[in-house]
Short mmCIF file of C-alpha atoms in Angstrom, two decimals:
data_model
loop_
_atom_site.label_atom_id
_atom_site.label_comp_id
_atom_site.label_asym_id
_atom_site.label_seq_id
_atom_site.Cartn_x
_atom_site.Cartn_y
_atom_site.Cartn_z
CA UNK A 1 0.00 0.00 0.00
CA UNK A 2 1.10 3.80 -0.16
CA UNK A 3 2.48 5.23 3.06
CA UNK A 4 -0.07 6.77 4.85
CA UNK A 5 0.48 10.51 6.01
CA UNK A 6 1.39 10.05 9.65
CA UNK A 7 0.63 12.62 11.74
CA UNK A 8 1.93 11.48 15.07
CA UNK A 9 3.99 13.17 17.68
CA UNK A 10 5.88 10.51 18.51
CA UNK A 11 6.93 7.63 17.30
CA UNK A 12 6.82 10.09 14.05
CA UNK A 13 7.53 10.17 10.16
CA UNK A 14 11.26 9.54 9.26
CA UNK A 15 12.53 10.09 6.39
CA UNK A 16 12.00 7.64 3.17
CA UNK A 17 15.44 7.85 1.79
CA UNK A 18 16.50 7.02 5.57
CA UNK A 19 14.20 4.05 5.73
CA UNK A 20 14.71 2.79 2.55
CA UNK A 21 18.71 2.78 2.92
CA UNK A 22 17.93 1.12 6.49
CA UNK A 23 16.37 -1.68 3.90
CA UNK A 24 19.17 -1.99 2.06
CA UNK A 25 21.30 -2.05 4.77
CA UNK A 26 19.49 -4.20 7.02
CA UNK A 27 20.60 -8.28 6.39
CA UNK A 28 24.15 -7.09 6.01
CA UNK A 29 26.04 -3.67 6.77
CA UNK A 30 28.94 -2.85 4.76
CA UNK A 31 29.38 -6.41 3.94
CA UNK A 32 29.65 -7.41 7.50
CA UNK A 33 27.02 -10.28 6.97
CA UNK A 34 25.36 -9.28 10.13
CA UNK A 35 22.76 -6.25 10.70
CA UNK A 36 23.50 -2.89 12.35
CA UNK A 37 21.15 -4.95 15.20
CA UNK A 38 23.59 -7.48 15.45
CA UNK A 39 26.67 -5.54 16.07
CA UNK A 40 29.10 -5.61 19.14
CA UNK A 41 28.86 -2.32 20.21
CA UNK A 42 32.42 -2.41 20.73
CA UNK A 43 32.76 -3.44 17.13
CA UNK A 44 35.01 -0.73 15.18
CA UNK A 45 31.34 -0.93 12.23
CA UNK A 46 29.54 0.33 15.43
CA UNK A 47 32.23 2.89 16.66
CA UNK A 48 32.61 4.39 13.82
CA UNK A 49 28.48 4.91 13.03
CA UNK A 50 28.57 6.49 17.17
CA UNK A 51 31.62 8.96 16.15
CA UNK A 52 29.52 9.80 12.71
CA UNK A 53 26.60 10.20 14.21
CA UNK A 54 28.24 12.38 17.01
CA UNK A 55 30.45 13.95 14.47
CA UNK A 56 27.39 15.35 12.64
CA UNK A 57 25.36 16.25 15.34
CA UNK A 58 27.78 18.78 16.42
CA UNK A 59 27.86 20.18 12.78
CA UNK A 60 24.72 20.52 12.50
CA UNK A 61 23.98 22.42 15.64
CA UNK A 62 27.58 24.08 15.56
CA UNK A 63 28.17 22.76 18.91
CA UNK A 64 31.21 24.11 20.47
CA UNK A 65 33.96 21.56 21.58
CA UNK A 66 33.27 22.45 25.39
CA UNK A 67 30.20 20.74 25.14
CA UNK A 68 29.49 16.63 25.76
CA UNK A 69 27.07 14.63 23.54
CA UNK A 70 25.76 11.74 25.13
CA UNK A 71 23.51 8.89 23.73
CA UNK A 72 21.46 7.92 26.64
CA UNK A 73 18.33 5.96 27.03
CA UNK A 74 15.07 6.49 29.32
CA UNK A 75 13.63 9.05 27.16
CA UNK A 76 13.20 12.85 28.08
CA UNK A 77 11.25 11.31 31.08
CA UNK A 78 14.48 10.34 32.77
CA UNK A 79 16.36 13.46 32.18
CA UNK A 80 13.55 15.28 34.36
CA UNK A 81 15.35 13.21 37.59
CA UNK A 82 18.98 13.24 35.58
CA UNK A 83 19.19 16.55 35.27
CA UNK A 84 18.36 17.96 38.99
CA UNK A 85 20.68 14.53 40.46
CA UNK A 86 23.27 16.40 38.36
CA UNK A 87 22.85 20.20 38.28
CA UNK A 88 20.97 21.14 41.78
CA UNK A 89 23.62 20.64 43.91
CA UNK A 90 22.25 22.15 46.65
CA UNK A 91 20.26 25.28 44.69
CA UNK A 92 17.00 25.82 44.29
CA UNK A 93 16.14 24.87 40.62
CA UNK A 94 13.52 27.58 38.41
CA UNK A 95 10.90 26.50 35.60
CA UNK A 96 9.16 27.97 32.86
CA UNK A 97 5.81 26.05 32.98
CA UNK A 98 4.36 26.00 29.77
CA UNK A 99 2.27 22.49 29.37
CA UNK A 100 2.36 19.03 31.00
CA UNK A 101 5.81 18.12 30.05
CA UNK A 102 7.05 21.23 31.69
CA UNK A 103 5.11 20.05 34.82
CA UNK A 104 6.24 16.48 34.99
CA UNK A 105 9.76 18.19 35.01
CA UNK A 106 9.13 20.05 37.67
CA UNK A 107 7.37 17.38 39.56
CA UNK A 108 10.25 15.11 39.09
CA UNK A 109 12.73 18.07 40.22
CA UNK A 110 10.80 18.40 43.34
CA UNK A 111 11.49 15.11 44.77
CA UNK A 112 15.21 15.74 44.35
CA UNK A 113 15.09 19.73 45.46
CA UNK A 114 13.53 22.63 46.06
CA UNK A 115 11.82 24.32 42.52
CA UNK A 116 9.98 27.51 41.91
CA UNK A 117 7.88 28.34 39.05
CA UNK A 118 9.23 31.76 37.37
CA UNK A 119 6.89 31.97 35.00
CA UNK A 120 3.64 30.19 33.98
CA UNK A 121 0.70 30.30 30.71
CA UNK A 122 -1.71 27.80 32.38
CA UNK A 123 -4.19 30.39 33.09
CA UNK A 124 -5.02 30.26 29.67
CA UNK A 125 -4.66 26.92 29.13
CA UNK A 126 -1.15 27.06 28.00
CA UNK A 127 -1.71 28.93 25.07
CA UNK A 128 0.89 31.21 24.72
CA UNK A 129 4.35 31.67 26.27
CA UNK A 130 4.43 33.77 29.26
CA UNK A 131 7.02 36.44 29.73
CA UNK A 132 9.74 35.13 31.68
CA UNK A 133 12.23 37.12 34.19
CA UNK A 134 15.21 37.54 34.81
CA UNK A 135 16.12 34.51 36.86
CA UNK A 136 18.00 35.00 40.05
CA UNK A 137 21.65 34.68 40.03
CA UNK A 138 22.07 31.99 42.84
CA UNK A 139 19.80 29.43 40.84
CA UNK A 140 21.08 26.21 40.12
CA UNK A 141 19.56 26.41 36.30
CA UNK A 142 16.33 27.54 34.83
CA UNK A 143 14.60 24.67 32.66
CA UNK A 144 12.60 25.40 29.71
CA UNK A 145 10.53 23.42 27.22
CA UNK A 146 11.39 24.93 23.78
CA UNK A 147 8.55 23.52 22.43
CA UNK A 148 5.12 21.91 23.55
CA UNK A 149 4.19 18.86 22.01
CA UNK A 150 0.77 18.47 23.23
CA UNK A 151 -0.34 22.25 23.84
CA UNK A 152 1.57 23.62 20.30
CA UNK A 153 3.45 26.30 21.62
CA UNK A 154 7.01 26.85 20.90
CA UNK A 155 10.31 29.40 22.53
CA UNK A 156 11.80 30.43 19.79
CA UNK A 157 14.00 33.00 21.18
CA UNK A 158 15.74 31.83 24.71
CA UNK A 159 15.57 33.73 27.88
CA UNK A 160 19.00 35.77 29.43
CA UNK A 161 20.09 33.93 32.23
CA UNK A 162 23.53 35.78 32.85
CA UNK A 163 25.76 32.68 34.49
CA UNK A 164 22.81 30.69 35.81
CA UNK A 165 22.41 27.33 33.15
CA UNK A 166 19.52 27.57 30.55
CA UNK A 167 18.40 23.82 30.72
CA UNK A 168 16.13 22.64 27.71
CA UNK A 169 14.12 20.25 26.89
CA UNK A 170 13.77 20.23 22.94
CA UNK A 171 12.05 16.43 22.54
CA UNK A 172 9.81 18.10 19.66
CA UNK A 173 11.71 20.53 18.17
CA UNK A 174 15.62 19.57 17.87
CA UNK A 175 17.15 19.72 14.42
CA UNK A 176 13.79 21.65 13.68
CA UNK A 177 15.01 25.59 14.44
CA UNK A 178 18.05 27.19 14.67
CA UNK A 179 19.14 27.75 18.35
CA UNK A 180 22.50 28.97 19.67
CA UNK A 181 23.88 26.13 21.60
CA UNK A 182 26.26 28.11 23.70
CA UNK A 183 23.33 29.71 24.85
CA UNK A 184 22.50 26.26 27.00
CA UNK A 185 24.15 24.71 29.56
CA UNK A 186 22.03 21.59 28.74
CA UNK A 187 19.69 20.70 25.98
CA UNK A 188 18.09 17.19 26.15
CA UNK A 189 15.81 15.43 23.81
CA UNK A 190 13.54 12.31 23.04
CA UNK A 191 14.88 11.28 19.91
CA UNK A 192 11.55 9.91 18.51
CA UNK A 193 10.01 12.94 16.72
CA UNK A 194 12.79 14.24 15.21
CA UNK A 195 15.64 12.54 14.97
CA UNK A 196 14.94 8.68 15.01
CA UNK A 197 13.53 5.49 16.43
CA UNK A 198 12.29 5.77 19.96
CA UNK A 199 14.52 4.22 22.27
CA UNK A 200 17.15 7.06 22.09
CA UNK A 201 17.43 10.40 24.27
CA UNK A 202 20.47 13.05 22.80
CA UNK A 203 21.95 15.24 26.04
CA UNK A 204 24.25 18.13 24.87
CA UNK A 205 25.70 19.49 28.19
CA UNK A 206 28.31 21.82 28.95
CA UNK A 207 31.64 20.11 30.66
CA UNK A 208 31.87 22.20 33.57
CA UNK A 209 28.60 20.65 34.81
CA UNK A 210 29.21 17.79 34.86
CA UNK A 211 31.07 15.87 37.47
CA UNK A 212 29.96 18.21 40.35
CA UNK A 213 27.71 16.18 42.20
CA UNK A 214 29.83 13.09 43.93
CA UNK A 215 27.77 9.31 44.57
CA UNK A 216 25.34 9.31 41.91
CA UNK A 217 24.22 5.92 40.71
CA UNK A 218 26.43 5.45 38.18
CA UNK A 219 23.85 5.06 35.32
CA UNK A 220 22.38 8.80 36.44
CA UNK A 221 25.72 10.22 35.79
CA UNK A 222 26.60 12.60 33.50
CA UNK A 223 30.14 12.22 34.49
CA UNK A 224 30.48 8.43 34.33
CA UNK A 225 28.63 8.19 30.61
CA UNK A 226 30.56 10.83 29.28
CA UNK A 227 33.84 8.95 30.34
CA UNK A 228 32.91 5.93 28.77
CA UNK A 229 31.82 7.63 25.48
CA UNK A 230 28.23 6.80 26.03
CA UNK A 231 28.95 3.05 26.34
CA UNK A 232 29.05 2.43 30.01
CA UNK A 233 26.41 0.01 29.04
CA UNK A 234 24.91 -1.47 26.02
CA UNK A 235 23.52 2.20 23.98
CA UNK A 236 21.00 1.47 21.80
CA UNK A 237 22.99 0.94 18.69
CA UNK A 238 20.10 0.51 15.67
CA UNK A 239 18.86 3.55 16.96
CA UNK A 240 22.12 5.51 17.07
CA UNK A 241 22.40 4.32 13.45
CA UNK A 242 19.04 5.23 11.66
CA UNK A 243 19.47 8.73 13.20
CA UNK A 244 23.34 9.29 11.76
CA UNK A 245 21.46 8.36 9.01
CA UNK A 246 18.85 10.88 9.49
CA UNK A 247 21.64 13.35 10.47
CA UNK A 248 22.79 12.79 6.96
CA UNK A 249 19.70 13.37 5.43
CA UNK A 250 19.11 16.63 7.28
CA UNK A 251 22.32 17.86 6.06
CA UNK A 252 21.34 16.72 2.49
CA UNK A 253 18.16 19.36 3.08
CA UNK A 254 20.76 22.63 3.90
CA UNK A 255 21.37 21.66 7.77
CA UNK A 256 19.01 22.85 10.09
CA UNK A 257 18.40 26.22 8.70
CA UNK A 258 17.25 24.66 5.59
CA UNK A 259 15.04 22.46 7.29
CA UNK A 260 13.35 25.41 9.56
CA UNK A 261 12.89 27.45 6.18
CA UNK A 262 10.83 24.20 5.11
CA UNK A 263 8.80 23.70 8.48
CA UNK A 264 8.14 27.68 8.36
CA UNK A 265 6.60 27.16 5.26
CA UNK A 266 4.87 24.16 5.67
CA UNK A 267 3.19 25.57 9.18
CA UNK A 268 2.39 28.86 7.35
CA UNK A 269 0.35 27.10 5.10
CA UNK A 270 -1.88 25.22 7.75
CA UNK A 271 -2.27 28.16 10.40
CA UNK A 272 -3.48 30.31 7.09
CA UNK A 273 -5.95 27.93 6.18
CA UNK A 274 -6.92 27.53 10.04
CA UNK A 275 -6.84 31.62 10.27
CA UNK A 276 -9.33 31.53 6.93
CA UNK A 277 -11.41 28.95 8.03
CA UNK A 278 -15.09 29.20 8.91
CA UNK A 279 -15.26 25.88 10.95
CA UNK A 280 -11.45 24.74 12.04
CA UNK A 281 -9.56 27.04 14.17
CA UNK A 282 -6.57 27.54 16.19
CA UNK A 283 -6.14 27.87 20.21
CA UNK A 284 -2.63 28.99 20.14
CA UNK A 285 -1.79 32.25 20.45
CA UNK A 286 -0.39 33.11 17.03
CA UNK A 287 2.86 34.63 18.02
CA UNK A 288 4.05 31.51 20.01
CA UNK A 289 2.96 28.64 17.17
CA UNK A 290 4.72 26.04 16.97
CA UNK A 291 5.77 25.05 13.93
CA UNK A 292 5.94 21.17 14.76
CA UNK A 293 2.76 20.38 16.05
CA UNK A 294 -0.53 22.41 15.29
CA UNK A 295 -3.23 21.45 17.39
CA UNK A 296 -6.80 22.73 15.90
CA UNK A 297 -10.78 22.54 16.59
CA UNK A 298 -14.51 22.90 15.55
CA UNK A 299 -15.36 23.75 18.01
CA UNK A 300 -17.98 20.77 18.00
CA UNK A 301 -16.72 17.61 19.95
CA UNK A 302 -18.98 15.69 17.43
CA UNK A 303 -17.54 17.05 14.30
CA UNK A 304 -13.92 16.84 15.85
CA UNK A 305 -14.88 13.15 16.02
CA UNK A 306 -16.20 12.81 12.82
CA UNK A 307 -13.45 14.59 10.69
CA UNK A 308 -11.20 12.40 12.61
CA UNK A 309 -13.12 8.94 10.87
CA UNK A 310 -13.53 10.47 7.46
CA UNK A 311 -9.64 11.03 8.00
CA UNK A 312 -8.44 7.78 8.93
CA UNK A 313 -10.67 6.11 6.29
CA UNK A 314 -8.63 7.88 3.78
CA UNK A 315 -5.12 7.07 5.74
CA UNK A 316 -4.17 10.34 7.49
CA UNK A 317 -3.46 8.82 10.38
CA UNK A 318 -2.87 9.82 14.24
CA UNK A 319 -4.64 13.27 13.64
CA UNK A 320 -6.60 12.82 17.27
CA UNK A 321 -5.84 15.93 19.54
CA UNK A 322 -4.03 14.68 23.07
CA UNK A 323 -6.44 13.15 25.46
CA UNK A 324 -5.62 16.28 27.91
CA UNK A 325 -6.70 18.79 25.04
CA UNK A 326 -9.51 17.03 22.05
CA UNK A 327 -10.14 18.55 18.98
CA UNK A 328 -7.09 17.80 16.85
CA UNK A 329 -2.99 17.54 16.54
CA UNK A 330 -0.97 17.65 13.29
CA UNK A 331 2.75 16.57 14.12
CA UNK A 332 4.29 17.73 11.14
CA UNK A 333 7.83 17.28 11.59
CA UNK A 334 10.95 17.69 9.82
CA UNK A 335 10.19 14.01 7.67
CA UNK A 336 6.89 15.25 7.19
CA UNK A 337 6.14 16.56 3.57
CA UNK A 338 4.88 19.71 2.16
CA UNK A 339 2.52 18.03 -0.16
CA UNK A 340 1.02 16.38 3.01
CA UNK A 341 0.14 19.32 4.77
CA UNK A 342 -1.04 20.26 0.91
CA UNK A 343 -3.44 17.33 1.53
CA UNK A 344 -4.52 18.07 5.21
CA UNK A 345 -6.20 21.51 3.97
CA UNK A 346 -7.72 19.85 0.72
CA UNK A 347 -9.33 17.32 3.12
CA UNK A 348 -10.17 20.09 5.63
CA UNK A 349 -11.65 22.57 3.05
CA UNK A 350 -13.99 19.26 1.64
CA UNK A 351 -15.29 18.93 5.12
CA UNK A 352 -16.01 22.30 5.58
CA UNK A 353 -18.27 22.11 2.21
CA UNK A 354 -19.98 18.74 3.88
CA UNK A 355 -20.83 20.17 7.13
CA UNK A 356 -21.31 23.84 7.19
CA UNK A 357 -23.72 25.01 9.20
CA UNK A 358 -22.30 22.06 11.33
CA UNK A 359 -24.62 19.64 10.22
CA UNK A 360 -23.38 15.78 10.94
CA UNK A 361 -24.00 13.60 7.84
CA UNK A 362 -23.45 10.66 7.96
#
C-alpha cells in the first residue's frame, strides 16, 4: 500500500530515503554479513556509526567543543530526575511552565530539590508563552521546554540567564530551528520525533557541569557516561544508526536552517488555512505557534470526532488531539512533507463544504 500521512507526535515520520537505505542495509552492513542490530557495540562498524553520528550532530547544531554529547536511554522522562541529580547541587532549581511536560519536570525536580515556578501560561490553558524574568543569580539552572508537544506552543527566542544554566528540553523541536547552543548549559531530547527510532534520548551538556555532584548511581551520571563515550552500558545501537542516518539526510536538506525554512513554510500554510477557516480554528496564540505540532478545533466535539473517521478512512493517520486537550494535533515534523500538509487543507476545506452550518452527515 502507499504510506499513509502520519501525523503522530511521537513515534513520528522519518525520512524515506532514511528508511529505505535502512532496507538496504538491514541483512548485512557494509558487507559485514550481520545487521546494524547485530553488532558488538564495541565493534570498530559500530564505533565508527557512534563517532559519525556524534560527528554530525555537532555540525549541524555548531556545537562548540566544550560541550558533551551523550547517547542515553530512558527518554526525556528520565532526564527530568537526571538533570536535577546532576545540576541542583544544593540550589534551588527555576521553571518555565508551559504544558504538561514542563510540569512532569518540575514534579520530578521536586522530589530531588527545592523548585519555583518563574513563570507560567496555564491560566489560559497554555496557550501562549508567558514572559519570563530575569532569573536570580544563585539558581542552580532555569529549565525550559522549547517547544510543547501536546499544547503547540514553541520558545523560539531563549531567555538571558547571565551565568545561571539555561536547561532545555527540545524532545519536539531539535534539528527543527536554529538555536545557539552556547546559549544552553544543557539541551536534552527524546529522539523519537525528530531525529529517530524511539529508544534514544540526545543530552548536549556543557563540561563544567558535569562531574559536580559526587555518589550518583552510576547510570544517572553525566560524568560516568561521558567517560565511557556513552557506552558504560549497552547504547542502543540501531537507533544511534538510523538517526546518523537521518543526520545525513538533514544535512542533504541545507542543515538545520534549511530544514526550519521548510517547516516555516509548511506551518504557514496550515495556520493560514486555520486563520481563513469558517469551521477549524486555532487555540494557540499566534505569536508563540509552533511550527511542529498544530493542534486545531470545531469547536464541535462531534464534528472533531467525525473529521477524525472520514480522515483515517482515507489514511491520514494519528490526527486525534491529546487526550488532555480534544479537537485535533498535526505533528508535522521535519520528515513530514509539504505536499502532506497540501493534503490536510484539501481534506479540511472538503469537510467544511460537507458540514457547514455544522450539520453531521453521515
Amino acid at each position: 500500500m502507499e504510506r499513509a500521512y502520519n501525523f503522530s507526535a511521537g513515534p513520528a515520520i522519518l525520512p524515506v530515503p532514511v528508511l529505505e537505505k535502512v532496507q538496504k542495509e538491514l541483512l548485512s552492513y557494509k558487507g559485514s554479513g550481520m545487521s546494524v542490530m547485530e553488532l558488538s557495540h564495541r565493534s570498530d562498524l559500530f564505533e565508527e556509526i557512534l563517532g559519525d553520528a556524534e560527528s554530525l550532530l555537532r555540525e549541524l547544531m555548531h556545537i562548540p567543543e566544550n560541550y558533551k554529547i551523550l547517547f542515553l536511554q530512558g527518554g526525556a522522562s528520565l532526564q527530568f530526575t537526571m538533570v536535577p541529580m546532576n545540576l541542583m547541587a544544593g540550589k534551588k532549581a527555576y521553571f518555565v511552565n508551559t504544558g504538561s511536560w514542563s510540569e512532569k519536570a518540575m514534579e520530578e525536580a521536586g522530589k530531588i530539590g527545592d523548585i519555583e515556578v518563574l513563570a507560567s501560561s496555564k491560566d489560559k490553558n497554555f496557550s501562549y508563552i508567558p514572559e519570563i524574568p530575569r532569573v536570580p543569580s544563585d539558581a542552580a539552572y532555569l529549565h525550559i521546554t522549547t517547544n510543547n508537544t501536546i499544547e503547540g506552543t514553541a520558545i523560539f527566542t531563549p531567555p538571558e540567564t547571565g551565568d545561571v544554566p539555561l536547561v532545555a528540553d527540545m524532545s519536539s523541536n531539535i534539528l527543527s530551528s536554529v538555536y545557539d547552543v552556547s546559549k544552553f548549559g544543557l539541551i536534552y531530547a527524546g529522539a523519537q520525533k525528530n531525529i529517530g527510532p524511539a529508544g534514544l534520548t540526545i543530552v548536549i551538556v556543557r563540561e563544567d557541569l558535569i562531574g559536580n555532584v559526587a555518589g550518583l548511581p552510576a547510570m544517572l551520571d553525566y560524568e560516568v557516561q561521558a567517560k565511557n563515550g556513552s557506552m558504560y552500558n549497552t547504547p542502543a545501537t540501531f537507533a544511534i544508526y538510523v538517526s546518523k542516518l537521518v543526520f545525513e539526510w538533514i544535512k542533504e536538506q541545507g542543515g538545520v536552517a534549511g530544514i526550519e525554512a521548510l517547516n516555516r513554510k509548511k506551518a504557514g500554510l496550515l495556520y493560514d488555512y486555520l486563520d481563513a477557516s469558517s469551521m477549524f480554528s486555532s487555540p494557540v496564540n499566534k505569536a508563540d505557534r509552533s511550527l511542529t505540532n498544530v493542534p486545531f478545533v470545531t469547536g464541535s466535539p462531534e464534528l472533531d470526532a467525525l473529521f477524525i473517521k472520514e480522515a483515517e478512512e482515507l489514511h491520514f493517520e494519528n490526527l486525534k488531539g491529546h487526550r488532555s486537550v480534544g479537537g485535533m494535533r498535526a505533528s508535522i515534523y521535519n520528515a513530514f512533507p509539504y505536499e502532506g500538509v497540501e493534503a490536510l487543507t484539501a481534506l479540511m476545506e472538503k469537510f467544511v463544504a460537507t458540514h457547514k452550518g455544522g450539520e453531521i452527515h453521515v
